[in-house]
Tab-separated table of C-alpha atoms and ligand atoms in Angstrom:
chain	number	residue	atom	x	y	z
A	1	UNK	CA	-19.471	11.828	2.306
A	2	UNK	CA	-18.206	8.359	1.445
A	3	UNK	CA	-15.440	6.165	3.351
A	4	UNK	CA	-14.386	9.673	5.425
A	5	UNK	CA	-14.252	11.896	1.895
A	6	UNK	CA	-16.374	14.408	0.376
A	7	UNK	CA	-17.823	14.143	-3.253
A	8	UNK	CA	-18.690	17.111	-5.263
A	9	UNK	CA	-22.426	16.452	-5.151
A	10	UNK	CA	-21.441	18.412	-1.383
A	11	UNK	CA	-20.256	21.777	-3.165
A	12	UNK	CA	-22.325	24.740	-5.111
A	13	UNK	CA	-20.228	24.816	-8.184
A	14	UNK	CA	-21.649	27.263	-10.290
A	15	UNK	CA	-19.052	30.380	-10.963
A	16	UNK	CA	-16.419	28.575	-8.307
A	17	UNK	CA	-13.262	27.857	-9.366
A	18	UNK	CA	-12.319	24.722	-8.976
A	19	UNK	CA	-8.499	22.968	-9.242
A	20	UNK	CA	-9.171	19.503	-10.112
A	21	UNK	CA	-6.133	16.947	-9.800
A	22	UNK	CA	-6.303	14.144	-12.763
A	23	UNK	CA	-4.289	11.539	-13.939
A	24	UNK	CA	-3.732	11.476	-17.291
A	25	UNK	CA	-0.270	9.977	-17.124
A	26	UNK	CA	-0.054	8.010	-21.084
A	27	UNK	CA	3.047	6.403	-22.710
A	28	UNK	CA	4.165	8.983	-25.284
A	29	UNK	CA	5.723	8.871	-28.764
A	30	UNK	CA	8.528	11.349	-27.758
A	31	UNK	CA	9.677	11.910	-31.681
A	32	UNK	CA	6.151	13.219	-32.492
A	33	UNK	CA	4.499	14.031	-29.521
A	34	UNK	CA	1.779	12.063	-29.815
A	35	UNK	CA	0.488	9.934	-27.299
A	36	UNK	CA	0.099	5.920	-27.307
A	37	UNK	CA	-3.166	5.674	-25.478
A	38	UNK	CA	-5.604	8.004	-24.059
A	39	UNK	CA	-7.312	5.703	-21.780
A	40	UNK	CA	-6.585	7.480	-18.844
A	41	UNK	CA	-7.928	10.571	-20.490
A	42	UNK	CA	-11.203	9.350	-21.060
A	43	UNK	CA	-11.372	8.463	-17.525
A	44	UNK	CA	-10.893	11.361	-16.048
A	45	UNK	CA	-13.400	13.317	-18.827
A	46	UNK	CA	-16.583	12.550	-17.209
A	47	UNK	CA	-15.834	14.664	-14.063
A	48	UNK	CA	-14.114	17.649	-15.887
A	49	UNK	CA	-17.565	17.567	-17.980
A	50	UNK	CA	-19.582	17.167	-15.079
A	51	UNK	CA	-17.911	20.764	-13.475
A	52	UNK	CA	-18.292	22.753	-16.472
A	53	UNK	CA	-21.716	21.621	-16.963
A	54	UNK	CA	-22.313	22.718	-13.445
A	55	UNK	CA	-20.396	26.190	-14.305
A	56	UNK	CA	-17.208	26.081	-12.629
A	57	UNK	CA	-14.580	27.478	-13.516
A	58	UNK	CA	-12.153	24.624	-13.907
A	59	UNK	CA	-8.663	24.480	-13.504
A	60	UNK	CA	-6.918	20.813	-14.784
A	61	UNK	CA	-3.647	19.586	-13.378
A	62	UNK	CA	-1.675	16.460	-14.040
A	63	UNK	CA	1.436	15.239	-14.287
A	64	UNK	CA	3.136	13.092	-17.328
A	65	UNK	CA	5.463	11.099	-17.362
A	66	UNK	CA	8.579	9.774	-14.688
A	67	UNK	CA	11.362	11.943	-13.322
A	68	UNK	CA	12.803	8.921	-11.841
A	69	UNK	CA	13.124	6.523	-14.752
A	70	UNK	CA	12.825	9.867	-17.107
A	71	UNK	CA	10.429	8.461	-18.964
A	72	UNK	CA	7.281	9.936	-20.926
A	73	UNK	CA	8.076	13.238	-19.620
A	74	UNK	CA	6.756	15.665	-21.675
A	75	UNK	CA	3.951	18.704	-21.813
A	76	UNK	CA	0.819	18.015	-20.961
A	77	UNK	CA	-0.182	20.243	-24.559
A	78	UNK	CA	-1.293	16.792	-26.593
A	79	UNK	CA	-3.928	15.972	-23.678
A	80	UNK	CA	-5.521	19.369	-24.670
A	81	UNK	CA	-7.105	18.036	-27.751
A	82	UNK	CA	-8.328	14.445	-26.277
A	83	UNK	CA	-9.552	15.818	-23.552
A	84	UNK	CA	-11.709	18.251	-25.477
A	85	UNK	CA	-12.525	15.528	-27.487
A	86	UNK	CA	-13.769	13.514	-24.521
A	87	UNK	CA	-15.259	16.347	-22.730
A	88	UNK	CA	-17.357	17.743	-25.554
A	89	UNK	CA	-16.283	21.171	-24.630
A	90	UNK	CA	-13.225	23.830	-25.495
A	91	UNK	CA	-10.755	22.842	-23.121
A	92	UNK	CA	-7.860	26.049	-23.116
A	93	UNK	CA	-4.259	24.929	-22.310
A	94	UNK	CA	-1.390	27.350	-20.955
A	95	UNK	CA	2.350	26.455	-20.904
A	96	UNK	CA	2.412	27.309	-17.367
A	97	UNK	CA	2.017	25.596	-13.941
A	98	UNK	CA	1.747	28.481	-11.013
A	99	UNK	CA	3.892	31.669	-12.934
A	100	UNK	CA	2.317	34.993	-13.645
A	101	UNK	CA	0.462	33.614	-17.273
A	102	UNK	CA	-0.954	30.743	-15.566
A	103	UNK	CA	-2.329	33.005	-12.633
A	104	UNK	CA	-3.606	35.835	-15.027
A	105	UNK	CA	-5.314	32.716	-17.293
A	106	UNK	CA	-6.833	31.343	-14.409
A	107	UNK	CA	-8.534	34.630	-13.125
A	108	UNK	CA	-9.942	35.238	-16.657
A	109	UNK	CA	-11.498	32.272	-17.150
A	110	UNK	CA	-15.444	32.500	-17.193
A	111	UNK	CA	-18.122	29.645	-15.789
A	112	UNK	CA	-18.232	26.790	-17.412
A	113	UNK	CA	-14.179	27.280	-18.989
A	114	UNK	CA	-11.908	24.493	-18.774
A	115	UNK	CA	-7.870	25.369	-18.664
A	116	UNK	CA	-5.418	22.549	-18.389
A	117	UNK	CA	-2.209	23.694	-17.275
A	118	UNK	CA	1.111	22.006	-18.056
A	119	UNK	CA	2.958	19.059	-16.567
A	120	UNK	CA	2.968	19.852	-12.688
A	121	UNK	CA	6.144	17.623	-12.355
A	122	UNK	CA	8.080	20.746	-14.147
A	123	UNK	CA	8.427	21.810	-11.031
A	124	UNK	CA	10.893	20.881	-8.739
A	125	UNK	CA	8.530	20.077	-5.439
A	126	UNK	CA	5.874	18.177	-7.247
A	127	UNK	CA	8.694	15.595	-9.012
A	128	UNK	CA	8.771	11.937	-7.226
A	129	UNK	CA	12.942	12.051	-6.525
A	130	UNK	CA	12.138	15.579	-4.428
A	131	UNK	CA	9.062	13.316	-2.648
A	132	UNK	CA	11.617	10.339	-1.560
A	133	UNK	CA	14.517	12.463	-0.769
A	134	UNK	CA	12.442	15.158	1.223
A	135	UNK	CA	9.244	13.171	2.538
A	136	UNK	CA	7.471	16.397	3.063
A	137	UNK	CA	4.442	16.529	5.827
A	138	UNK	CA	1.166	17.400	4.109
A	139	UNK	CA	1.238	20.582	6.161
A	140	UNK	CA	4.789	21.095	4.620
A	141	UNK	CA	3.547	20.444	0.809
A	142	UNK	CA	0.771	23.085	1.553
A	143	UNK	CA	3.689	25.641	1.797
A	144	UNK	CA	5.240	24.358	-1.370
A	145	UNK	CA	4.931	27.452	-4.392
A	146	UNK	CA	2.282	25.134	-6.196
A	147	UNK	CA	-0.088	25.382	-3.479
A	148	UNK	CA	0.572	29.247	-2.332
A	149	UNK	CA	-0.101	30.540	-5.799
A	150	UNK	CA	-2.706	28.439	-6.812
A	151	UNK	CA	-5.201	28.112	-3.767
A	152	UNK	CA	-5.651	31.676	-3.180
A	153	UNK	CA	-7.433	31.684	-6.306
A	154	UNK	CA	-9.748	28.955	-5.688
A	155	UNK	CA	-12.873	27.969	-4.132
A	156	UNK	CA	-12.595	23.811	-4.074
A	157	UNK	CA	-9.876	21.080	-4.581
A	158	UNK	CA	-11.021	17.826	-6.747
A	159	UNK	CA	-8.878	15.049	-6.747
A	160	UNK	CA	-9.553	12.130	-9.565
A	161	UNK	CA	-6.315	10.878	-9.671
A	162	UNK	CA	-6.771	7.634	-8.243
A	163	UNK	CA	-3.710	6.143	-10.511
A	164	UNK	CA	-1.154	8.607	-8.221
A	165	UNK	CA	-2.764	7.963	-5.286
A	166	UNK	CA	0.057	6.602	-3.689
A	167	UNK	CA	2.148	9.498	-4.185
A	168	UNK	CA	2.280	12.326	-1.773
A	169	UNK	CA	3.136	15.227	-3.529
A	170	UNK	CA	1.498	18.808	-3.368
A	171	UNK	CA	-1.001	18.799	-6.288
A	172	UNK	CA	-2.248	15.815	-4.790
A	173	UNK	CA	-2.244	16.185	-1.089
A	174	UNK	CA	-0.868	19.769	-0.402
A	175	UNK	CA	-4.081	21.405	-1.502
A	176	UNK	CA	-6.280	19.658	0.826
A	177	UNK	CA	-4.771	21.378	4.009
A	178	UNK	CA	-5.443	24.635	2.647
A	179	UNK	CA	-9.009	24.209	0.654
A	180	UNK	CA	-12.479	22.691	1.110
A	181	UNK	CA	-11.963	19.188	-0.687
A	182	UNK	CA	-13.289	16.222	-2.575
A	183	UNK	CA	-12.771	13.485	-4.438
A	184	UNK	CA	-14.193	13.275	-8.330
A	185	UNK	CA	-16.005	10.605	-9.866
A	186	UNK	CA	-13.276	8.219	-11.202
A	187	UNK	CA	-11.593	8.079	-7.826
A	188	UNK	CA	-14.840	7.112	-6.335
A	189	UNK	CA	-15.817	4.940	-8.722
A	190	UNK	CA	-11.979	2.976	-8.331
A	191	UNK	CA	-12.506	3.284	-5.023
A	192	UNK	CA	-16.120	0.978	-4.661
A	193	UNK	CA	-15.176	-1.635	-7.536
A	194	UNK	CA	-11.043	-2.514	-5.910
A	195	UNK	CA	-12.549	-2.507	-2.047
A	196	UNK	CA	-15.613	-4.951	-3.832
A	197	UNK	CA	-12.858	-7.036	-5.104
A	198	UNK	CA	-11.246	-7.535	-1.928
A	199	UNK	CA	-13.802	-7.848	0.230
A	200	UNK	CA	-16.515	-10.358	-1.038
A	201	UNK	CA	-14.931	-11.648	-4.833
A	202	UNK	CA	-17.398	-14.374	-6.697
A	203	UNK	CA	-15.224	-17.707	-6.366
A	204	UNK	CA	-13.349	-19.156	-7.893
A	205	UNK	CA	-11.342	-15.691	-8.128
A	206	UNK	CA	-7.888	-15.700	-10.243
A	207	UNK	CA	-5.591	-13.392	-10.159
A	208	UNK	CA	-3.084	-13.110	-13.308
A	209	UNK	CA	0.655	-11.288	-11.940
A	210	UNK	CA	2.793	-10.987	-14.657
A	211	UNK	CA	5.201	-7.879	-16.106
A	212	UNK	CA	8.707	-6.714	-14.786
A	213	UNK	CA	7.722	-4.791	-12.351
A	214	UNK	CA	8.360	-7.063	-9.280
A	215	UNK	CA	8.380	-4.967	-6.007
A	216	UNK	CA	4.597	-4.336	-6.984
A	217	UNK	CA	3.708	-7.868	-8.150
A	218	UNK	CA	5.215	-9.845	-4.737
A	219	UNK	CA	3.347	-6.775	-2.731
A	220	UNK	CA	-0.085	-7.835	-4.647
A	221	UNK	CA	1.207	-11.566	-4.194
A	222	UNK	CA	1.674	-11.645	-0.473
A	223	UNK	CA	-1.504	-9.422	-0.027
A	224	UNK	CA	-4.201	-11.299	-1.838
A	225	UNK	CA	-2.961	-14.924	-0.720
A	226	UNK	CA	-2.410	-13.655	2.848
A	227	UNK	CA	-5.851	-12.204	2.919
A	228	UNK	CA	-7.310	-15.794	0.646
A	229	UNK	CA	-8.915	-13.373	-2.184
A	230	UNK	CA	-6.943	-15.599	-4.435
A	231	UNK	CA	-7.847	-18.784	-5.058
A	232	UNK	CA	-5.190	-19.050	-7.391
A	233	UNK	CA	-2.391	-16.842	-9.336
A	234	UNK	CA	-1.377	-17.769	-12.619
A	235	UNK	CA	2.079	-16.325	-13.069
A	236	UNK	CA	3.776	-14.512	-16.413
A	237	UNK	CA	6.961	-12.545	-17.519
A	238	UNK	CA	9.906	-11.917	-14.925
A	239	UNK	CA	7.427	-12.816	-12.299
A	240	UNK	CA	6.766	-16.252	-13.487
A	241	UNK	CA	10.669	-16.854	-13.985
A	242	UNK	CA	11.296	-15.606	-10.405
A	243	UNK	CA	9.077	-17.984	-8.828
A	244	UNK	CA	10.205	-20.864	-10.899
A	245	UNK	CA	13.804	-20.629	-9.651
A	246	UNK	CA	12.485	-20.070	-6.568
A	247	UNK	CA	10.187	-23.687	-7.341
A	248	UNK	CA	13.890	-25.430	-8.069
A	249	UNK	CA	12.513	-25.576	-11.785
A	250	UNK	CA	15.414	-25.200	-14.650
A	251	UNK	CA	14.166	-22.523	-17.061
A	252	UNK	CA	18.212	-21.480	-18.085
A	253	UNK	CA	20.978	-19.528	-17.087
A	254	UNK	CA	20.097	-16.598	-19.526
A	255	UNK	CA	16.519	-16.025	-17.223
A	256	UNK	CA	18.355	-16.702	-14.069
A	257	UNK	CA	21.764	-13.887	-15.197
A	258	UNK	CA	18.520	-11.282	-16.525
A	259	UNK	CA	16.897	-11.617	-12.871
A	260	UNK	CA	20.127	-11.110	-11.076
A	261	UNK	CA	21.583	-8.205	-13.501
A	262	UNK	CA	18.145	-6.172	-13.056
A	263	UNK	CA	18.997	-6.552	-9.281
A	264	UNK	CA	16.029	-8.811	-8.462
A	265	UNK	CA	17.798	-11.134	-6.908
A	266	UNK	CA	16.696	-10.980	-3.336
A	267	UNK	CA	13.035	-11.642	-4.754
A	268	UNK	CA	14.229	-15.623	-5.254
A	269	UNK	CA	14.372	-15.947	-1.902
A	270	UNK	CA	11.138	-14.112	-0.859
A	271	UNK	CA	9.713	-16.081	-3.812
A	272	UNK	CA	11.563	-19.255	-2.108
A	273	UNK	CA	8.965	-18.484	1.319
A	274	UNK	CA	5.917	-17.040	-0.515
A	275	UNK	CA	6.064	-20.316	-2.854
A	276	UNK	CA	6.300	-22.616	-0.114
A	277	UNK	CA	3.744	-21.452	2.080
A	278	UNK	CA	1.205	-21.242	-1.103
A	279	UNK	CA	2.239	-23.989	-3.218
A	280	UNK	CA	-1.029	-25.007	-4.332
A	281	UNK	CA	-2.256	-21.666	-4.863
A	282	UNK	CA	0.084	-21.215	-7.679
A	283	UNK	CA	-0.121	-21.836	-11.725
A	284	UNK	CA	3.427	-21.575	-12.980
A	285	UNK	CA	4.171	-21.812	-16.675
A	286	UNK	CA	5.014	-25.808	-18.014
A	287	UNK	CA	6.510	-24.241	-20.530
A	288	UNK	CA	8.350	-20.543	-21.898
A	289	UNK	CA	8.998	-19.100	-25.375
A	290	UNK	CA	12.649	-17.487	-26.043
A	291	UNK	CA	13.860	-15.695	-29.378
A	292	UNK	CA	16.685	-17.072	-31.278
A	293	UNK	CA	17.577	-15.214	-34.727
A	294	UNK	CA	14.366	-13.136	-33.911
A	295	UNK	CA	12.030	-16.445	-34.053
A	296	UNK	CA	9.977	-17.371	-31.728
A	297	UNK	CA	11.114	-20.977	-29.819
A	298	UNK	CA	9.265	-22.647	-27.311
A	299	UNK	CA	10.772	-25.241	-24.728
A	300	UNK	CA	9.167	-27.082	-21.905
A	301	UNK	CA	10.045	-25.885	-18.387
A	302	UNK	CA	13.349	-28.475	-16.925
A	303	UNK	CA	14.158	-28.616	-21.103
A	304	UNK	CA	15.004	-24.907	-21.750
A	305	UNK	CA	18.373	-24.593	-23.624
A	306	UNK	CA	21.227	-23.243	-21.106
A	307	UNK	CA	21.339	-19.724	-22.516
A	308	UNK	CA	18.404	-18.426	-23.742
A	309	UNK	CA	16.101	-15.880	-21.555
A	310	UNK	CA	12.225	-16.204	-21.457
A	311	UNK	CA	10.590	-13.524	-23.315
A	312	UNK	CA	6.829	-15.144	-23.035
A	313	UNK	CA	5.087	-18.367	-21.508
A	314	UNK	CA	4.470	-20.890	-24.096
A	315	UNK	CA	1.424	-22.564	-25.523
A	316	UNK	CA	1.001	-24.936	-23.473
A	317	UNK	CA	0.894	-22.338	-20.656
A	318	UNK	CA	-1.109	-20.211	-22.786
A	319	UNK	CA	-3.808	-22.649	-23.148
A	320	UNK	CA	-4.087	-23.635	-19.801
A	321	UNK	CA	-4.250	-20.193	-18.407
A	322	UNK	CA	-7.275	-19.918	-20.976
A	323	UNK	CA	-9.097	-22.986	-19.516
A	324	UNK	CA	-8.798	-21.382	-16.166
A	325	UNK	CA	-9.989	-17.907	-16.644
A	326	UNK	CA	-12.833	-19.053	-18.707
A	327	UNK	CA	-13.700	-21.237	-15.576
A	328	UNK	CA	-13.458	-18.620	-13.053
A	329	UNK	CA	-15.778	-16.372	-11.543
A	330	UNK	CA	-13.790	-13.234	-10.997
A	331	UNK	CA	-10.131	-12.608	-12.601
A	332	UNK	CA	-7.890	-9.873	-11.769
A	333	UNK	CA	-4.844	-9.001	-14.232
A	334	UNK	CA	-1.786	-7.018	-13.823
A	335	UNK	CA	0.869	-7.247	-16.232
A	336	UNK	CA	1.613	-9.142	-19.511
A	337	UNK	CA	2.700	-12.622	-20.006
A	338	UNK	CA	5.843	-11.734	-21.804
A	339	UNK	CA	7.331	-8.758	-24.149
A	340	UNK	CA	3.777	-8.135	-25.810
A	341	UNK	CA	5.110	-5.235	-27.517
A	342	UNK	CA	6.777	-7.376	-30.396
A	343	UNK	CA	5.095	-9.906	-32.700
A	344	UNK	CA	7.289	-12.967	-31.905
A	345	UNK	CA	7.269	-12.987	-27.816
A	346	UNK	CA	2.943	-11.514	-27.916
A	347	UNK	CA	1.497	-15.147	-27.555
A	348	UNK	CA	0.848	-15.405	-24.260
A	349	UNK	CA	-0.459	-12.200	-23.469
A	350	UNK	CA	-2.621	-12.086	-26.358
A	351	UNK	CA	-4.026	-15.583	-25.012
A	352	UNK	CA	-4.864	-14.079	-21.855
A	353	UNK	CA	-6.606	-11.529	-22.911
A	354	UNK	CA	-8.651	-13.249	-25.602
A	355	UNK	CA	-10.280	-15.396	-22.706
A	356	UNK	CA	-10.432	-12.421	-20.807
A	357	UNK	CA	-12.708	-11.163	-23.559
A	358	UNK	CA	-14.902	-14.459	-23.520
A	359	UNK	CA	-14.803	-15.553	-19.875
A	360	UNK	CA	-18.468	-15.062	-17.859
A	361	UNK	CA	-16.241	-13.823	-15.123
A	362	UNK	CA	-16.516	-10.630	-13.409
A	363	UNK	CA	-13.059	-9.378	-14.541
A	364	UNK	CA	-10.620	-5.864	-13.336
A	365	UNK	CA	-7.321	-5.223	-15.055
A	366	UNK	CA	-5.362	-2.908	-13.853
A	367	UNK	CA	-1.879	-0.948	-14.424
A	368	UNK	CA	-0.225	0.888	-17.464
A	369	UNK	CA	0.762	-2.105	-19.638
A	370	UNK	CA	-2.098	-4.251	-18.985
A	371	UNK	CA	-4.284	-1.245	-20.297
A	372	UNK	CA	-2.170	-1.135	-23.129
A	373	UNK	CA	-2.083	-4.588	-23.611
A	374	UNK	CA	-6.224	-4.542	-23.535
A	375	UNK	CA	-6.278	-1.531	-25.991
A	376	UNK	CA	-3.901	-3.522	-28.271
A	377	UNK	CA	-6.194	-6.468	-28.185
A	378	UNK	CA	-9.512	-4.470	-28.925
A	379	UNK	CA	-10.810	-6.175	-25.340
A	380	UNK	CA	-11.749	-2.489	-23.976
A	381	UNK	CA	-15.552	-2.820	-24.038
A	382	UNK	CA	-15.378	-6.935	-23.411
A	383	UNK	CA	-13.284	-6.575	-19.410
A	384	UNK	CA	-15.768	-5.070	-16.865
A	385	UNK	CA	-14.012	-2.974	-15.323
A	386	UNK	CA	-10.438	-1.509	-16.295
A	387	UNK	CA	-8.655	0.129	-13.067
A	388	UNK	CA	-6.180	3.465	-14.219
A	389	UNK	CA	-4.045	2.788	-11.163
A	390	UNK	CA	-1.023	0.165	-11.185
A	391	UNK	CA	1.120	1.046	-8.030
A	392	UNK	CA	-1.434	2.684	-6.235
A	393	UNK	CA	-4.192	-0.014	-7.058
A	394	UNK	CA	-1.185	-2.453	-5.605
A	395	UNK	CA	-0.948	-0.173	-2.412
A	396	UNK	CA	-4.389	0.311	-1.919
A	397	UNK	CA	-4.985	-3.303	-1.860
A	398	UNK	CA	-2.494	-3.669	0.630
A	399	UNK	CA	-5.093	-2.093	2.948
A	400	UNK	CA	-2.685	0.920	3.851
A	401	UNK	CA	-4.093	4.284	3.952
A	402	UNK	CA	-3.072	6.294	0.374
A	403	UNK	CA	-1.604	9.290	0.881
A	404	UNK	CA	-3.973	11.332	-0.854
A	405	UNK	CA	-6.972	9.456	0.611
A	406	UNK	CA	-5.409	10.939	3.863
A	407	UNK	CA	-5.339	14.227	2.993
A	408	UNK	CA	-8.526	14.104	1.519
A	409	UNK	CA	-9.918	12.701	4.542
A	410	UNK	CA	-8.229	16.012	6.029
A	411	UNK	CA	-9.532	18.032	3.197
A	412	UNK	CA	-13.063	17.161	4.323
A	413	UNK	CA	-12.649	18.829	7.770
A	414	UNK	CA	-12.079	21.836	6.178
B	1	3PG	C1	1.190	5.782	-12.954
B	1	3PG	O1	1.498	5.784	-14.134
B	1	3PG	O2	1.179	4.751	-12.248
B	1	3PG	C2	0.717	7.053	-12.333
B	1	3PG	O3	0.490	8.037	-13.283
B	1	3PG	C3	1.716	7.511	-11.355
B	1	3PG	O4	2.904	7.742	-12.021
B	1	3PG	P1	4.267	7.659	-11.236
B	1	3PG	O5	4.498	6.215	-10.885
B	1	3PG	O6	5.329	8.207	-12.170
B	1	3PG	O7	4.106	8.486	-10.010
C-alpha cells in the first residue's frame, strides 16, 4: 500500500482476470489512421507486460481522443500493434467495449492473453460532456453499463492512467466501488517523481509555462509561486503574451484581438494580480517573432508592429531562457514557446529544449505538446523524467485529491 492505494505486488495474478485502465490517449493522423506519437503507449507497456508475465488474463481499456473539442477521436485498433510491439507479446484487439463480442472475447481469453478493447469514450457514460453535464457519484458510475458488464467478469481493477486522472468517469473510478483495486506501475511511478518535485525541488528550480492552454497554465502558475517551488517561471506562447499585457508591455493589437477573440480575456486581469504579487519571480520574453508573407520577423517587446500576432518568443528570449535552464538545478516544462509545429515560428521551442537536453538539471516535462515537442527534438532519452499527464499533472499539483486517486483509495477497502 502506498499514499492510501494498493499496488499489484498485493494481488495473486496468475489465471485472474484483470481490467487494467491505461492511457494511451496520442494525437492521430485521422486521413490514415496512424498515430503521431506513441509515447504514452510505451508508458503504459511495462505494466500490461508485467500482468501477462504473471498470467493474468488481461483486459486493456483506454480512451482516445476528445468528445469535447472532437478531436483525435478514433478506435483504439492502431494501439494494437505498438502496444504489442512494446509489450513483446500478442496483444488481441476487439471492436467492442462491453457488447456481447467483447464479453464472449473476454471469457475466452487464456493466462497470460492480452485483449485491448476499443475506445471506451464510444460510449455515451464514459465521454467527458456526459461527466460535466451529469457529475455522477462514484457509486453512481459503478451502475453505469461499462461497469455492470464488465466487473462481473473480473477478479481485479488496475488503473495506470495517471494522464486522466483528473477525470471521473466509470472506467476510471466506477470500477473501484465494485472490485478489489490498484494502481499500476506508471501511475505510481508519476505519482513519487511530481509529489518529489513539489515537495523538496534542488534550487534554483525553473519552471517553463508556455502553450495555449491557459486555464491550466495560471492554475500551475498560482500553485507553484504560492507554494515558492518556483524560483522563477520563464513564460512562452499565449501565456507569455497574456502576462505581458497584463505587465503594461506593448507587444500589438493583433496578440491583444487573438487573446480576447479566444475568450481569454478575463486572464489579463488575473495575470494583472498574479504579476504584481510575483514580479520578480517572472522571465517574460524582451522580444517575440510574428510571420509576415510566411517569414519569420522578430521585434523587440514595446517595438512590435501594431498588427501582427506573436507566434514564438524571439532570440533574444530564446537565448536567455537557455542561460537560465542551463544554470538551474531542477526545470519543469509545460508547453511550447510558440507554434512549434511549423518551421518559421519553431525557434523558441526548439531553444528550450536543446538546453533542456544539455542542462545538469534534474528536469520533468510534462503534457501532450511538450511530449511532442521533446519527441520532435530527439531530447527523449536526454530529460529525466517525461510526465504523460498535462491537466491532471496540473491538478495534482494543485494538491487536490484526483478523482481516481479517490476511488482508488476506495478501491483499496474493498
Ligand atoms: C490527456 O490527453 O490529457 C488525457 O488523455 C486526458 O484526455 P482528456 O483531456 O480528453 O480527458
Amino acid at each position: 500500500m502506498k499514499f492510501g492505494i494498493k499496488t499489484i505486488d498485493e494481488f495473486e495474478l496468475d489465471g485472474r482476470t484483470v481490467l487494467i485502465r491505461v492511457d494511451m490517449n496520442q494525437p492521430v493522423d485521422m486521413a490514415t489512421g496512424k498515430l503521431k506519437s506513441t509515447a504514452r503507449i510505451k508508458a503504459c507497456a511495462p505494466t500490461v507486460r508485467e500482468l501477462a508475465e504473471k498470467g493474468a488474463k488481461v483486459v486493456v481499456l483506454a480512451h482516445q481522443g476528445s468528445d469535447i473539442e472532437y478531436k483525435n477521436f478514433y478506435t483504439t485498433a492502431p494501439h494494437r500493434e505498438v502496444l504489442e510491439g512494446f509489450v513483446g507479446r500478442p496483444v488481441q484487439f476487439i471492436e467492442d467495449v462491453c457488447g456481447p463480442a467483447a464479453i464472449e472475447k473476454i471469457r475466452s481469453l487464456s493466462a497470460g492473453d492480452i485483449l485491448l478493447l476499443d475506445n471506451v469514450r464510444f460510449m455515451s457514460e464514459e465521454q467527458t460532456l456526459f461527466e460535466q453535464k451529469l457529475q455522477l457519484s462514484h457509486e453512481e458510475q459503478a451502475k453505469t453499463l461499462v461497469v455492470r458488464k464488465l466487473a462481473p467478469l473480473a477478479d481485479l481493477y488496475v488503473c495506470d492512467a495517471f494522464a486522466a486522472a483528473h477525470r471521473d468517469q466509470p472506467t476510471l473510478c466506477g470500477f473501484e466501488q465494485v472490485l478489489p483495486s490498484a494502481m499500476g506501475r506508471l501511475f505510481e511511478k508519476e505519482y513519487v517523481v511530481i509529489s518529489e518535485l513539489m515537495e523538496s525541488p534542488a534550487r534554483p528550480c525553473t519552471f517553463v509555462l508556455g502553450g495555449a492552454k491557459i486555464s491550466d497554465a495560471f492554475l500551475m502558475m498560482e500553485t507553484v509561486l504560492g507554494k515558492g517551488t518556483a524560483d522563477r517561471i520563464l513564460t512562452g506562447g499565449l501565456v507569455a503574451n497574456i502576462l505581458l499585457i497584463a505587465a503594461g508591455k506593448e507587444i500589438g493589437q493583433g496578440s491583444y484581438d487573438f487573446i480576447v477573440k479566444s475568450n481569454y480575456g478575463e486572464y489579463i486581469e488575473k495575470a494583472k494580480k498574479i504579476y504584481a504579487e510575483y514580479q520578480d519571480r517572472f522571465v517574460l520574453p524582451v522580444d517575440i517573432a510574428y510571420t509576415e508573407d510566411g517569414k519569420r520577423k522578430e521585434a523587440d517587446i514595446g517595438a512590435v508592429p501594431a498588427a501582427v500576432a506573436a507566434t514564438d518568443i524571439g532570440k533574444k528570449s530564446a537565448a536567455q531562457y537557455q542561460e537560465i535552464i542551463r544554470s538551474s538545478a531542477t526545470v519543469f516544462v509545460n508547453g511550447p514557446m510558440g507554434i512549434f509545429e511549423e518551421e518559421e515560428t519553431e525557434f523558441g521551442t526548439k531553444a528550450v529544449w536543446e538546453a533542456l537536453g544539455d542542462t545538469p538539471a534534474y528536469t520533468v516535462v510534462g503534457g501532450g505538446d511538450s511530449i511532442t515537442a521533446t519527441t520532435k527534438y530527439g531530447k527523449t532519452d536526454d530529460i529525466s523524467y517525461i510526465c504523460t499527464g498535462g491537466g491532471a499533472l496540473i491538478r495534482f499539483l494543485t494538491g487536490e485529491e484526483l478523482p481516481v486517486v479517490k476511488a482508488l483509495r476506495h478501491g483499496a477497502t474493498i
